[in-house]
Tab-separated table of C-alpha atoms (C1' of nucleotides) in Angstrom:
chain	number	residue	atom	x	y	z
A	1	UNK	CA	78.203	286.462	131.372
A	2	UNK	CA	79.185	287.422	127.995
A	3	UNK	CA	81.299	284.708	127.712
A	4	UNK	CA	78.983	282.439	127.908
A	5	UNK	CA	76.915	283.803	124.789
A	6	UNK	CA	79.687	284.088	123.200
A	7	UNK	CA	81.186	280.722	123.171
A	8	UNK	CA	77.385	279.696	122.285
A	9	UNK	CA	76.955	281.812	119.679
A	10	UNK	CA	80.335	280.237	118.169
A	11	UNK	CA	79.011	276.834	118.652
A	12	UNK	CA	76.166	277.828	117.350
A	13	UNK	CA	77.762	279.345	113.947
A	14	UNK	CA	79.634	276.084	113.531
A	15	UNK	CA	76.683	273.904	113.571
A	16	UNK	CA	74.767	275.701	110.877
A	17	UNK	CA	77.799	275.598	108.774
A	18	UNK	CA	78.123	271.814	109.160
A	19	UNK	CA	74.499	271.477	107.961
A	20	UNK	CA	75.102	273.833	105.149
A	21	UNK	CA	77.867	272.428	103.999
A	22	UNK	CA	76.170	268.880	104.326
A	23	UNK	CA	73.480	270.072	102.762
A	24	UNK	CA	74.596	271.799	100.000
A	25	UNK	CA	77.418	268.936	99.161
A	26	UNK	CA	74.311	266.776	98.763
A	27	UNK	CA	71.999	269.412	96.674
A	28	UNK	CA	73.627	271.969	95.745
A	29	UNK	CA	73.690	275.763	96.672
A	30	UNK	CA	70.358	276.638	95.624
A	31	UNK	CA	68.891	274.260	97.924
A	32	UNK	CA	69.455	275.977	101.122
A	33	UNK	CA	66.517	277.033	103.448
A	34	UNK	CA	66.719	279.400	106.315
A	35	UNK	CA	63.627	277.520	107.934
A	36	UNK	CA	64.876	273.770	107.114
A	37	UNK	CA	68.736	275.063	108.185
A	38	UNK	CA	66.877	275.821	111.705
A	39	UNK	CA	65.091	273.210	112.521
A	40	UNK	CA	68.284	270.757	111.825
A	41	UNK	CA	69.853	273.224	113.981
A	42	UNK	CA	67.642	273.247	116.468
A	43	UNK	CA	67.352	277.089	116.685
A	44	UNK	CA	64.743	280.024	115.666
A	45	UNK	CA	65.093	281.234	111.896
A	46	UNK	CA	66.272	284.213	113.449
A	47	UNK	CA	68.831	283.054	115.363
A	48	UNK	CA	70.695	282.282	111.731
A	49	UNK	CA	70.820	286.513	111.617
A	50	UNK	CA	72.201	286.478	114.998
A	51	UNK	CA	75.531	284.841	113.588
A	52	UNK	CA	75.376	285.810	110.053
A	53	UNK	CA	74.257	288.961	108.028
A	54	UNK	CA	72.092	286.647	106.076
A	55	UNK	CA	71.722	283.545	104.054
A	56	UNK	CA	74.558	284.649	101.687
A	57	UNK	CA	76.831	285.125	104.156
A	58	UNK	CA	76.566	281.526	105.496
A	59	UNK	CA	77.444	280.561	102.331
A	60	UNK	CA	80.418	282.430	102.035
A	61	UNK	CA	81.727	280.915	105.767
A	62	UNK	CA	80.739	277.208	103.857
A	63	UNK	CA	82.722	278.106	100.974
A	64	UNK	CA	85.888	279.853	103.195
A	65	UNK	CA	85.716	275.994	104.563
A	66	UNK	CA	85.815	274.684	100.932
A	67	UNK	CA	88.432	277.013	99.450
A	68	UNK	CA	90.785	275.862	102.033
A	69	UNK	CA	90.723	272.401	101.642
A	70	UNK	CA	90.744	272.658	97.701
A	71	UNK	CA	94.042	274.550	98.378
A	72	UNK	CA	95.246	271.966	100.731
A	73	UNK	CA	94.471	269.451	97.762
A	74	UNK	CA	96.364	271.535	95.602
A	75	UNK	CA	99.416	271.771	97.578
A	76	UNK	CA	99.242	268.357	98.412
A	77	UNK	CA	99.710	267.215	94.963
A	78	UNK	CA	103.128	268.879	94.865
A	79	UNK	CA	104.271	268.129	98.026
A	80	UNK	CA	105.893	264.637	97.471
A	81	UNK	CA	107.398	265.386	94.216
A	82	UNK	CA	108.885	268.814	95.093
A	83	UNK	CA	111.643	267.535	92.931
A	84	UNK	CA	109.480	266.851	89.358
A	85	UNK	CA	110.068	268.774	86.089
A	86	UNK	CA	108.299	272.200	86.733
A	87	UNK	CA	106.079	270.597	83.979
A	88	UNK	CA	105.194	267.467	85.775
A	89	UNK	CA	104.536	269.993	89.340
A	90	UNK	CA	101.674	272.390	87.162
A	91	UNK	CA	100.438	269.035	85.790
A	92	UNK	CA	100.276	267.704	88.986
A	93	UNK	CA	98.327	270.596	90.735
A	94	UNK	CA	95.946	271.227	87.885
A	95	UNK	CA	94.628	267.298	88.424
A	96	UNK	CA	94.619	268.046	92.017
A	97	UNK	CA	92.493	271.116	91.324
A	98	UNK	CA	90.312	268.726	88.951
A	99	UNK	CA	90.517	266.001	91.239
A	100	UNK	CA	88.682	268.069	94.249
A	101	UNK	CA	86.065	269.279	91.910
A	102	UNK	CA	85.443	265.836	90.621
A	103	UNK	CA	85.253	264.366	94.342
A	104	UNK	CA	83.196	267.824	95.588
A	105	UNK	CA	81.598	268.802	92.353
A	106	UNK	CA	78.448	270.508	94.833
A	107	UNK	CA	80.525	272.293	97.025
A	108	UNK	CA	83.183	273.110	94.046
A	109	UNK	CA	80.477	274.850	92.426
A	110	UNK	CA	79.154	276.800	95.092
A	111	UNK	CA	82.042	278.903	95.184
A	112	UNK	CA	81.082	280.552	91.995
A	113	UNK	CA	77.315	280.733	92.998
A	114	UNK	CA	77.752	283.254	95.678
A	115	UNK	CA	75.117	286.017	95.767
A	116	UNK	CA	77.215	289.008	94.310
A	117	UNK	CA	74.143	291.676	94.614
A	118	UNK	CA	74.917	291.119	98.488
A	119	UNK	CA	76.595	294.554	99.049
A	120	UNK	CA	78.994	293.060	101.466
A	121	UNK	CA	82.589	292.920	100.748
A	122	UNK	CA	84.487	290.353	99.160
A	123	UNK	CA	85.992	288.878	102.634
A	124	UNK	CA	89.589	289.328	103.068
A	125	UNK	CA	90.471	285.640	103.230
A	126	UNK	CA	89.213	285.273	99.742
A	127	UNK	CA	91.807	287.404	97.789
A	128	UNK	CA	93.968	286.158	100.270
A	129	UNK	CA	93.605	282.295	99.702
A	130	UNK	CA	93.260	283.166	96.223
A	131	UNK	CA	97.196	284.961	95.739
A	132	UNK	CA	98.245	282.341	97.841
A	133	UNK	CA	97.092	279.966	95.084
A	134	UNK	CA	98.174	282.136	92.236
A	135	UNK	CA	101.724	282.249	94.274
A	136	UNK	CA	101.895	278.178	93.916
A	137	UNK	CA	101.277	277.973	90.547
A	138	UNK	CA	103.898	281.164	90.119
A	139	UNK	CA	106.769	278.914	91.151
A	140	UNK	CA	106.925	276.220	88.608
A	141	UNK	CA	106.397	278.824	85.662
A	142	UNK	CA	108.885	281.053	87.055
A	143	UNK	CA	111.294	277.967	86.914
A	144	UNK	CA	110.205	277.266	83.131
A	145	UNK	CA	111.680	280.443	81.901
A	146	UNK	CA	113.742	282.382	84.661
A	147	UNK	CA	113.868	285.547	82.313
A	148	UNK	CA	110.327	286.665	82.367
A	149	UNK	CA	109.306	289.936	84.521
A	150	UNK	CA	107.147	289.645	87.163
A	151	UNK	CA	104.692	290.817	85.354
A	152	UNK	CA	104.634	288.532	82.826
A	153	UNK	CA	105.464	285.883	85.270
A	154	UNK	CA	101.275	286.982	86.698
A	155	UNK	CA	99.738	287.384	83.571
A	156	UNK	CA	100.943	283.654	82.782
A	157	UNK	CA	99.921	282.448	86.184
A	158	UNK	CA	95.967	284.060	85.604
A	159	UNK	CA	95.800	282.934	81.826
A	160	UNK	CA	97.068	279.097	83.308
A	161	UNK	CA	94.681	279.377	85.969
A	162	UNK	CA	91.549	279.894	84.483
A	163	UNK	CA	92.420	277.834	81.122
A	164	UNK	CA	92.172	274.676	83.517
A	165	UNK	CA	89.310	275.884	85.465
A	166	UNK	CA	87.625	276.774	82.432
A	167	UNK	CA	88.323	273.112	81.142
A	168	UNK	CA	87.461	271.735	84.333
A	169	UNK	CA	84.112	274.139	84.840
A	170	UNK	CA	82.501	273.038	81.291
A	171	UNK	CA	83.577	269.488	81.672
A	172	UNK	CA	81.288	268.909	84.671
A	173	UNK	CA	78.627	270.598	82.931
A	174	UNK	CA	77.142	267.288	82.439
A	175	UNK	CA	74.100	269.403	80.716
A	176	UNK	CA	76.408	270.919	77.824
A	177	UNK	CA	78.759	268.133	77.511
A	178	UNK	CA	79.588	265.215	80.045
A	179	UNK	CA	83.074	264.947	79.360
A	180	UNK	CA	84.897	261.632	80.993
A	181	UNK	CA	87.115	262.556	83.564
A	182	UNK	CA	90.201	260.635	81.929
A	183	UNK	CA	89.469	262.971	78.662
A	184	UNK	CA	89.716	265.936	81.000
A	185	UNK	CA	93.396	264.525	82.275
A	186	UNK	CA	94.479	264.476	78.756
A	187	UNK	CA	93.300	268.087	78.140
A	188	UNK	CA	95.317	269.203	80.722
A	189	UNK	CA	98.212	267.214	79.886
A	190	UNK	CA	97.826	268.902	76.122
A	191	UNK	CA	97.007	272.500	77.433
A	192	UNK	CA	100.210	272.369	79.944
A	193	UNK	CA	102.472	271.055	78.142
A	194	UNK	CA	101.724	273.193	75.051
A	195	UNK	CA	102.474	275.831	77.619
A	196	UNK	CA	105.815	274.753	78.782
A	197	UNK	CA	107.103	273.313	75.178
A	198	UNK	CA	105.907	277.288	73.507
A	199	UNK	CA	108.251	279.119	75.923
B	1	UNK	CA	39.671	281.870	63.769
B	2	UNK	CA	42.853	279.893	65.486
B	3	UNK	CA	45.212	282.144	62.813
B	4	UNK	CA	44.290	285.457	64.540
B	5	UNK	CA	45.077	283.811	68.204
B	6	UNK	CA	48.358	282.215	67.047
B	7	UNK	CA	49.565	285.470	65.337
B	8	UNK	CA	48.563	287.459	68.841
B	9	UNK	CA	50.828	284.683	70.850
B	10	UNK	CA	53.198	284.795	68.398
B	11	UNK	CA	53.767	288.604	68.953
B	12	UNK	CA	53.253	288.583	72.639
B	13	UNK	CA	56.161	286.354	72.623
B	14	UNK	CA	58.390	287.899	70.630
B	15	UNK	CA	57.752	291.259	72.723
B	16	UNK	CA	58.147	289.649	75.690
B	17	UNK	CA	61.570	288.120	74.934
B	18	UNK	CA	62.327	291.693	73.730
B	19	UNK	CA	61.510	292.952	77.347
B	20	UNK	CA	63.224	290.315	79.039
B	21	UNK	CA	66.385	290.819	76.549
B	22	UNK	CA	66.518	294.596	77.460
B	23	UNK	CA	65.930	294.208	81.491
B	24	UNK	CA	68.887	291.128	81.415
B	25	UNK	CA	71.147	293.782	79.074
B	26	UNK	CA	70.448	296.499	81.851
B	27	UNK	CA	70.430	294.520	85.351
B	28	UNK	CA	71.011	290.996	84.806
B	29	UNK	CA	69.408	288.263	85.026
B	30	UNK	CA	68.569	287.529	88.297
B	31	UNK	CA	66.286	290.953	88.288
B	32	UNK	CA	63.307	289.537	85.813
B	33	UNK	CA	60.525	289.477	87.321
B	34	UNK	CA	57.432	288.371	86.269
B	35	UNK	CA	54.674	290.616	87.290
B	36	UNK	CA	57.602	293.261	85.934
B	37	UNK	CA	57.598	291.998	82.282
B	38	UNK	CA	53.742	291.046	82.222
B	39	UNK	CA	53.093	295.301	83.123
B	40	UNK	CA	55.134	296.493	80.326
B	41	UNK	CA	54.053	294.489	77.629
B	42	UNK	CA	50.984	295.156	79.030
B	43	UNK	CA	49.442	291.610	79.600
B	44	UNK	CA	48.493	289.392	82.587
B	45	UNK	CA	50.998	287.602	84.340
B	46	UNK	CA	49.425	284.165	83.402
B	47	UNK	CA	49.668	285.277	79.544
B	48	UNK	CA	53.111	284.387	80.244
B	49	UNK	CA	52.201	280.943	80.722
B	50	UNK	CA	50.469	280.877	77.839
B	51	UNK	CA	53.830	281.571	75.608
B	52	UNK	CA	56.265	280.136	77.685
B	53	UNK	CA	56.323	276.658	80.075
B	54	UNK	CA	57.841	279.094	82.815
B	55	UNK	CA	60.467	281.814	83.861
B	56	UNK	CA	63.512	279.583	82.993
B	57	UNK	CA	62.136	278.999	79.289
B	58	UNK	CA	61.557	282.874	78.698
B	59	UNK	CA	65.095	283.223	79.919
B	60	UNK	CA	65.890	280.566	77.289
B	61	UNK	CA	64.393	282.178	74.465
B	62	UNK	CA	66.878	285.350	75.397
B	63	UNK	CA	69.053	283.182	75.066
B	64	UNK	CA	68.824	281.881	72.152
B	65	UNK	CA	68.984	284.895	70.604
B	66	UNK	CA	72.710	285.923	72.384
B	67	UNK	CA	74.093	282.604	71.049
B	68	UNK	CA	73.177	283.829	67.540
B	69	UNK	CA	74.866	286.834	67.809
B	70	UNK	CA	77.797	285.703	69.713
B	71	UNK	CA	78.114	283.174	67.022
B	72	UNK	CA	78.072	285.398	64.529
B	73	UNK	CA	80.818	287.802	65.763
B	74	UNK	CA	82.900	284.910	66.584
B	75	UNK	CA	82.521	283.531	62.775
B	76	UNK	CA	82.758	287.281	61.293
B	77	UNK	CA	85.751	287.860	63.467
B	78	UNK	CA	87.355	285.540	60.659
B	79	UNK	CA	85.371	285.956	57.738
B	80	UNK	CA	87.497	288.786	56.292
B	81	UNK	CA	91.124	287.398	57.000
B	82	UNK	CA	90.369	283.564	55.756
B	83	UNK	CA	93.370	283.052	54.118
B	84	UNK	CA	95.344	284.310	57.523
B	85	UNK	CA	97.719	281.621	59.120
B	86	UNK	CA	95.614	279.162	61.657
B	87	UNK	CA	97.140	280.391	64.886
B	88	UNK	CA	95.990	284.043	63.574
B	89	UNK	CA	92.640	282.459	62.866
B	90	UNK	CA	92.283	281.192	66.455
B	91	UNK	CA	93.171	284.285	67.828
B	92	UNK	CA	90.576	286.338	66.160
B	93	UNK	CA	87.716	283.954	66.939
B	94	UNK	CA	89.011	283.763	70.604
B	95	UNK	CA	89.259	287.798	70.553
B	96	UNK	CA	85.725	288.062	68.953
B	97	UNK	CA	84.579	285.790	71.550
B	98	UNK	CA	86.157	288.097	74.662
B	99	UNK	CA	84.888	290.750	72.822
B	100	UNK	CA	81.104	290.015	72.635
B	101	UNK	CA	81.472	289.026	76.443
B	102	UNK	CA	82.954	292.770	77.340
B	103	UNK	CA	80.162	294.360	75.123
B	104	UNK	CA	77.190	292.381	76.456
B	105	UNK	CA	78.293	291.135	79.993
B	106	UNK	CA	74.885	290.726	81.312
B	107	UNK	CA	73.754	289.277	78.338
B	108	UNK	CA	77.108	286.906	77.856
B	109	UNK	CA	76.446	285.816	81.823
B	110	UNK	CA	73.055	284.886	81.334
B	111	UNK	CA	74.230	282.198	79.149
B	112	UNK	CA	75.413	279.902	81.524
B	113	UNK	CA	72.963	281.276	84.452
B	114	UNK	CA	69.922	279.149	83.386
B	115	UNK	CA	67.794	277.256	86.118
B	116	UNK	CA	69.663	273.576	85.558
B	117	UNK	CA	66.493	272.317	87.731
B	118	UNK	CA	64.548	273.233	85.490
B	119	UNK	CA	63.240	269.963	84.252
B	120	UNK	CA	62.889	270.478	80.951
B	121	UNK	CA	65.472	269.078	78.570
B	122	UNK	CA	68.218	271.010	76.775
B	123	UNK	CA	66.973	272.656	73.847
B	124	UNK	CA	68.295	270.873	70.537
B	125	UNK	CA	69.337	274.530	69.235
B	126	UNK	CA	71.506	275.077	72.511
B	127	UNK	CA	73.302	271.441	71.336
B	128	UNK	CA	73.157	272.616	67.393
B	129	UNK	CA	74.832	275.763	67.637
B	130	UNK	CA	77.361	274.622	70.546
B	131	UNK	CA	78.750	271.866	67.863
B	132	UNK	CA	78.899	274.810	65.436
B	133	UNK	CA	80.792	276.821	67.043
B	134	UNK	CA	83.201	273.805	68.088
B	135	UNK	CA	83.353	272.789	64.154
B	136	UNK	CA	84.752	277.127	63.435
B	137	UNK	CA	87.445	275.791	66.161
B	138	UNK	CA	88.233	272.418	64.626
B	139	UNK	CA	89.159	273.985	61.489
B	140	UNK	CA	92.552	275.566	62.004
B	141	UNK	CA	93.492	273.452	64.688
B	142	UNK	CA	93.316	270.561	61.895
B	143	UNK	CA	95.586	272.790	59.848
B	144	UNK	CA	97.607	273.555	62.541
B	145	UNK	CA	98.194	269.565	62.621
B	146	UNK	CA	97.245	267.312	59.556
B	147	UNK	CA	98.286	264.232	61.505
B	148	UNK	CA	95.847	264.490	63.949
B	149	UNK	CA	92.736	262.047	64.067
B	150	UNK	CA	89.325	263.552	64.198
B	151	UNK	CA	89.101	262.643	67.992
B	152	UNK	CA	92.492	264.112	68.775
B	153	UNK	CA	91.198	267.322	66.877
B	154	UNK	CA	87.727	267.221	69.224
B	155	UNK	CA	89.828	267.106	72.283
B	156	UNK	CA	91.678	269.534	71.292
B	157	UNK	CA	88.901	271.701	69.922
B	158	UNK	CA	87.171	271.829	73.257
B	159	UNK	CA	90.355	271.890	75.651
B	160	UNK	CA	91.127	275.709	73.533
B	161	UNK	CA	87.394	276.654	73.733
B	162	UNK	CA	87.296	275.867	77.713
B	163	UNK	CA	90.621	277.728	78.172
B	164	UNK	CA	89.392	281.121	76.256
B	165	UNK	CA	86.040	280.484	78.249
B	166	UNK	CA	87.872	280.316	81.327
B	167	UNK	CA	90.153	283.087	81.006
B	168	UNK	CA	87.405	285.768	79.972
B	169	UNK	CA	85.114	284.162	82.416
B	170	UNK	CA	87.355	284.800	85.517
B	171	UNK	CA	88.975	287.882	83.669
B	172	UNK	CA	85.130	289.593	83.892
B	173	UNK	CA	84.625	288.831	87.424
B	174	UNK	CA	85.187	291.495	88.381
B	175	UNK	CA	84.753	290.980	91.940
B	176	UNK	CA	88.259	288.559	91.955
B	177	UNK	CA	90.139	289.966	89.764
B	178	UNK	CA	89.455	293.270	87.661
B	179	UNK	CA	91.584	292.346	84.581
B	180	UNK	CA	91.689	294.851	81.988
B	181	UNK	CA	90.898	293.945	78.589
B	182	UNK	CA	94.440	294.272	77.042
B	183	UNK	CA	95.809	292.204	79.459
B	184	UNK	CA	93.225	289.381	78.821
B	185	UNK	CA	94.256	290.196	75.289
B	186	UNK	CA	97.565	288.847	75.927
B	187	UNK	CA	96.599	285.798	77.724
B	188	UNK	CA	94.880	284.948	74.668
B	189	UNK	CA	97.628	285.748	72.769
B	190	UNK	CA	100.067	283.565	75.111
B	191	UNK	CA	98.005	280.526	75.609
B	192	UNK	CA	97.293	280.125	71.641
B	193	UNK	CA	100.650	280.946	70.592
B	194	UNK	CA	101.602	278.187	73.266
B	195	UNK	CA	99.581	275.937	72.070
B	196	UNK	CA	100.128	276.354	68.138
B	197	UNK	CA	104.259	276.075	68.818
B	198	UNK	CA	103.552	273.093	71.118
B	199	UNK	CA	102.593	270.540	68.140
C	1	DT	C1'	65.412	289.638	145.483
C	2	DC	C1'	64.574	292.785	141.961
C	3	DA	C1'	65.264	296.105	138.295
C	4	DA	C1'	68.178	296.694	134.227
C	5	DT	C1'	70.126	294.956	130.388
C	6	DT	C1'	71.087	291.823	126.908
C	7	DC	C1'	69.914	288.033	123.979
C	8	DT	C1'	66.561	285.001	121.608
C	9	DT	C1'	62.422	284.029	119.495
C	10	DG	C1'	58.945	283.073	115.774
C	11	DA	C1'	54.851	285.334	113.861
C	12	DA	C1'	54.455	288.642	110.456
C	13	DC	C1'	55.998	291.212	106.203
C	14	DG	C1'	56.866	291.797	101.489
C	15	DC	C1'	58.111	289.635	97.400
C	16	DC	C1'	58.561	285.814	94.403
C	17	DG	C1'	56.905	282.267	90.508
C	18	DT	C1'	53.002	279.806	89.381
C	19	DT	C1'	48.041	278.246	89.084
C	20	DC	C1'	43.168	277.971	87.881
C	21	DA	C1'	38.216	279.258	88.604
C	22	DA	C1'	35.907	282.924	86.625
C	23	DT	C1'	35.273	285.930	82.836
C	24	DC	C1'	35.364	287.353	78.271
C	25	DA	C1'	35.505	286.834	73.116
C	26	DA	C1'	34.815	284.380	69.094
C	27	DT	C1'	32.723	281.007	66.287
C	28	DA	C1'	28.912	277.940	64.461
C	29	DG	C1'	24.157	276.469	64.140
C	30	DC	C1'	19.656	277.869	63.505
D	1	DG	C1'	20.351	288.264	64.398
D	2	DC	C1'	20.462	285.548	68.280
D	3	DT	C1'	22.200	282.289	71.220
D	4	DA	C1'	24.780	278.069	72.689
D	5	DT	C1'	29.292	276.383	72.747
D	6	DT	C1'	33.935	276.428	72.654
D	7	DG	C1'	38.363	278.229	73.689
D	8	DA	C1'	41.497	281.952	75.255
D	9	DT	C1'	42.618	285.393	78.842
D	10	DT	C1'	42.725	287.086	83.212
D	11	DG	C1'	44.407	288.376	87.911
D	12	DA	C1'	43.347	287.205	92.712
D	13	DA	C1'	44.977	283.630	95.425
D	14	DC	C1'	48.499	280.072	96.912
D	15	DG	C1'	52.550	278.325	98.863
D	16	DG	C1'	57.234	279.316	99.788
D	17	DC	C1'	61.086	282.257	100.245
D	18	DG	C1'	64.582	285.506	103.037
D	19	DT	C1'	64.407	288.807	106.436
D	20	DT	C1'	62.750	291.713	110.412
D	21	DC	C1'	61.546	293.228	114.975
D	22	DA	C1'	58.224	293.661	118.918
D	23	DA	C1'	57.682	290.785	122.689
D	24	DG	C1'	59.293	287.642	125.887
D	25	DA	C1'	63.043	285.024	128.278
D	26	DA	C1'	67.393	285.008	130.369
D	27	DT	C1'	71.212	286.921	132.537
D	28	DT	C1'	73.460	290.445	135.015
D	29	DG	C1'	74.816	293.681	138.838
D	30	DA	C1'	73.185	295.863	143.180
DNA sequence: TCAATTCTTGAACGCCGTTCAATCAATAGC
DNA sequence: GCTATTGATTGAACGGCGTTCAAGAATTGA
């Protein structure tokens, strides 16, 4: 019956990514144990390799989980004011974007703490999620100044992008700074409206 | 004789951080090892101990050192075009920054790859020469805007520094992106022009 | 019912950072 | 010069990690 191992298997793939994800939302990334992840799960170690390629890879299914409810945040921060000043939408989204890091800061994290000498691929849901963010934020700037090529139109998209998650990334670095969260509001408000009010 | 002893630990450190400098330079941080670095400064693996509280503090030291020197190319990126309008100042610091990061990747990485659980405290050097740097920012953006107060300037000071952090940070990745260096280039240029023409 | 096949298991492997009893070297007293 | 004492150095050993794979259990088709 290879059904039946199949639909097991998948059960059994869900469950260790609950614990993961449980686990790592309370201690971080760096905390996860193949040994301690089985014995939640109620499985052999080895039974982990029978779903995933390893340890990173579970990881990157936890963070697949993640990525799409941060975007869901995202897009939810628009979605009832569809009407605002493009302005007012980017501000909107960028406190969304702060917002879930603030609420997950564990979990937020771990997407940058993925193994990278793991020779697998960068999964295809990644770059995909990822445009599909980059094509939100698009919108609004596109409005701002109708004239721009495309091109531009990207470049302004990825500098936006990562100005707020670098603001956002070294304001929960509680070790280098510990900046209020109501101070990181106002930086955004400053660094986005700069933006709009220079083109 | 305690001065021949202390001179001996004294060098063993200095050649170890040399070692560990060069291997982090070639493959990153993640690869020291410390049976590795004990062979070829030809010591014992507990001499390491002796130096250093653990792995995490020799990777400190390292960095130490990279902080220097990207401190200095930031602050030299300006020191022969002082009299240059602020916006132009900004830009050069921001492009010395970006280009220490492309020259020493590994190096530049390993800044912000310490062990956090590393229970030992920040180091007050890491704090010293973080405020330094922010001080070389402050200073054209209070040109930029006389009116200012001091804690407007800080905000502002360490929403720009985030931003140019962010955008080389996610530009050098290059497992999401792949942005070539021009084109970060620009998004410098864009998001300080922005921000100098927005106040 | 029984052989064939597929899936699961967990002890074992190799590697890691770190420790500490044993060893070695250097000083001081005689 | 010799030896007791002190202090520094050493590297085998420890515990813990991710990962593997021979052996056993389970499921299948005849």
């Amino acid at each position: 019956m290879a059904r039946d191992t199949e639909k097991r298997r998948a059960e059994l793939r869900e469950r260790l990514i609950d614990i993961a994800e449980a686990q790592i939302q309370e201690h971080g990334s760096a905390s996860l144990r193949a040994r301690a992840l089985a014995e939640e799960a109620g499985c052999a170690v080895g039974a982990i390799y029978n779903v995933f390629t390893d340890m990173p890879g579970l990881q990157l299914a936890v963070n697949g989980r993640t990525f799409a409810r941060l975007g869901a945040r995202v897009t939810d921060a628009v979605a009832e004011r569809a009407d605002a000043p493009p302005v007012e939408r980017l501000i909107l989204m960028a406190k969304g974007y702060l917002a879930f890091a603030v609420e997950n800061p564990k979990l937020w994290r771990a997407l940058f703490e993925v193994e990278m000498t793991s020779d697998s691929e960068v999964p295809e849901w990644y770059m995909r999620d990822l445009s599909q963010l980059f094509a939100i934020i698009a919108g609004p700037l596109s409005e701002l100044d109708p004239n721009a090529t495309e091109d531009e139109i990207e470049l302004r998209t990825r500098a936006l992008f990562s100005s707020v998650h670098g603001i956002v990334l070294l304001g929960l670095e509680r070790r280098i700074s510990g900046v209020p969260i109501p101070r990181m509001e106002s930086m955004i408000d400053y660094l986005l409206r700069s933006f709009a009010s220079g083109n």
